[in-house]
Amino acid sequence: MATNHGLWNRNFCLLVLANVFLFMSVYMLFPVLHGWIQAALECDGLHAALITSVFGIAPFLSGPFNAYLVDRFKRKHVCVYSILLLSVITVFYGYVSDVRWMIAWLLLQGAMFGVALMSMGSTLVIDVTPSRHRDGANACFTWAGLVGMLAGIVLGIEGGGPFVISSDGAFMLSACLALVSVVLVSAVRVCFRAPLDVPLLSFDRFLLFRTCLSGLNMMTVPVMLGFLLGTVGYGYTHFYLYMGAGFFVFLPVSRFITLKVGGRLLNGAGMLLMLASLGILGFPDFGHRAFGCAGVLAGLGLGLSLYQFLRMMILLPLHCERGTGYHTFQLLWGVGVTAGYLLCQWESRMSVGNPFVTAFVIGVAGLLFYQLYVHRYYIRKLQDADII
């Protein structure tokens, strides 16, 4: 049996790589499905976004069963079979010819994605990581998901664009990426844990209400990202490459910055950088250099602001609540991206405003909410926990 003495042990590395491929598989479907639904089901952009957004809320359907699943069945098997089913569903998207069936497939696939996130990020990662390294494990696992997300968006926009590959080919590529994740998770070695006989339905490994206020504030970050996904599309994928470059700039300095800089300043700096990126993109005559600068600022701001929110979501949980707190973070992240994407499509369809301005206003509101209330709430909750 493999030993898990340090953070970057064999099992954790396999899970990190599996998370990258899983997020690539899922997020490349956003632009691919949006275009395919418009063409195959004869929907406009707004209705296609509405149908696609079903995926974002589907993990809440499987959430109440999370704790029961990983208690009743082997945790690794729950993860492997949920990703495998997600992959199979992707292959059959091309054969769907009815809106109702499309919604049903999206609900099922989204539910499987939720189970996979829970079993991998909130269960297996904790199982294979020593307790003193679990904060770092949650952070590294999250960063891996963000890298996979950005790579998936690029693949989906370019691969699903005209004259590149067919929609069926894009669906097959997404399914293959998920299968790579299956292979990697299958190679993980996990110790046996005796079942606890938990109830069929519970909030355990689903939602932690203690972290919901911080999570709702955190949602402003993925909402802004959803607006970018809805506006910066085919022909502009280099923006996401610049964004990835900005995020990779954050990674090597993150440990030093987060140790030396307080949470309020960290969040403020990250949100201001993302707002600066939106401000640049809001001008229709920006040049190539300004476009690249906006991408780098967005990636750097994403890392800085999200780190503080993630830290709150894994420190606020009490004993044995870490997995539930982290899954709450992942659920609200997905809802935020979906909500931003849907709101952006609605604005574009109704011609009621500038998406960049709306995203900017949402970002400002999130920044003020954190600085004026959420940070003090977070500190007070930590102090109360220490007293207890």
PDB file of N, CA and C in Angstrom, residues 52-60 106 110 334-335 338:
ATOM      1  N   THR A  52     -28.527  24.876 -21.245  1.00  0.00           N
ATOM      2  CA  THR A  52     -27.203  24.496 -20.758  1.00  0.00           C
ATOM      3  C   THR A  52     -27.058  24.739 -19.264  1.00  0.00           C
ATOM      4  N   SER A  53     -27.713  25.787 -18.760  1.00  0.00           N
ATOM      5  CA  SER A  53     -27.572  26.140 -17.345  1.00  0.00           C
ATOM      6  C   SER A  53     -28.147  25.087 -16.411  1.00  0.00           C
ATOM      7  N   VAL A  54     -28.959  24.175 -16.944  1.00  0.00           N
ATOM      8  CA  VAL A  54     -29.493  23.078 -16.129  1.00  0.00           C
ATOM      9  C   VAL A  54     -28.352  22.281 -15.502  1.00  0.00           C
ATOM     10  N   PHE A  55     -27.249  22.171 -16.233  1.00  0.00           N
ATOM     11  CA  PHE A  55     -26.090  21.422 -15.741  1.00  0.00           C
ATOM     12  C   PHE A  55     -25.571  22.004 -14.426  1.00  0.00           C
ATOM     13  N   GLY A  56     -25.622  23.336 -14.292  1.00  0.00           N
ATOM     14  CA  GLY A  56     -25.066  23.991 -13.113  1.00  0.00           C
ATOM     15  C   GLY A  56     -25.839  23.740 -11.836  1.00  0.00           C
ATOM     16  N   ILE A  57     -27.144  23.494 -11.953  1.00  0.00           N
ATOM     17  CA  ILE A  57     -27.957  23.264 -10.755  1.00  0.00           C
ATOM     18  C   ILE A  57     -28.160  21.779 -10.474  1.00  0.00           C
ATOM     19  N   ALA A  58     -27.812  20.925 -11.429  1.00  0.00           N
ATOM     20  CA  ALA A  58     -28.035  19.483 -11.268  1.00  0.00           C
ATOM     21  C   ALA A  58     -27.287  18.876 -10.080  1.00  0.00           C
ATOM     22  N   PRO A  59     -26.049  19.327  -9.745  1.00  0.00           N
ATOM     23  CA  PRO A  59     -25.375  18.739  -8.574  1.00  0.00           C
ATOM     24  C   PRO A  59     -26.153  18.876  -7.273  1.00  0.00           C
ATOM     25  N   PHE A  60     -27.086  19.825  -7.203  1.00  0.00           N
ATOM     26  CA  PHE A  60     -27.898  19.962  -5.998  1.00  0.00           C
ATOM     27  C   PHE A  60     -28.920  18.830  -5.879  1.00  0.00           C
ATOM     28  N   LEU A 106     -28.716  16.576 -19.408  1.00  0.00           N
ATOM     29  CA  LEU A 106     -27.923  17.565 -18.674  1.00  0.00           C
ATOM     30  C   LEU A 106     -28.109  17.420 -17.165  1.00  0.00           C
ATOM     31  N   GLY A 110     -24.987  16.493 -14.962  1.00  0.00           N
ATOM     32  CA  GLY A 110     -24.624  17.434 -13.909  1.00  0.00           C
ATOM     33  C   GLY A 110     -24.636  16.787 -12.537  1.00  0.00           C
ATOM     34  N   GLY A 334     -19.682  26.474  -9.390  1.00  0.00           N
ATOM     35  CA  GLY A 334     -20.379  26.079 -10.611  1.00  0.00           C
ATOM     36  C   GLY A 334     -21.637  26.888 -10.853  1.00  0.00           C
ATOM     37  N   VAL A 335     -22.393  27.162  -9.798  1.00  0.00           N
ATOM     38  CA  VAL A 335     -23.598  27.978  -9.934  1.00  0.00           C
ATOM     39  C   VAL A 335     -23.234  29.389 -10.378  1.00  0.00           C
ATOM     40  N   THR A 338     -22.359  29.450 -14.129  1.00  0.00           N
ATOM     41  CA  THR A 338     -23.598  29.267 -14.889  1.00  0.00           C
ATOM     42  C   THR A 338     -24.462  30.521 -14.866  1.00  0.00           C
TER      43      THR A 338
END
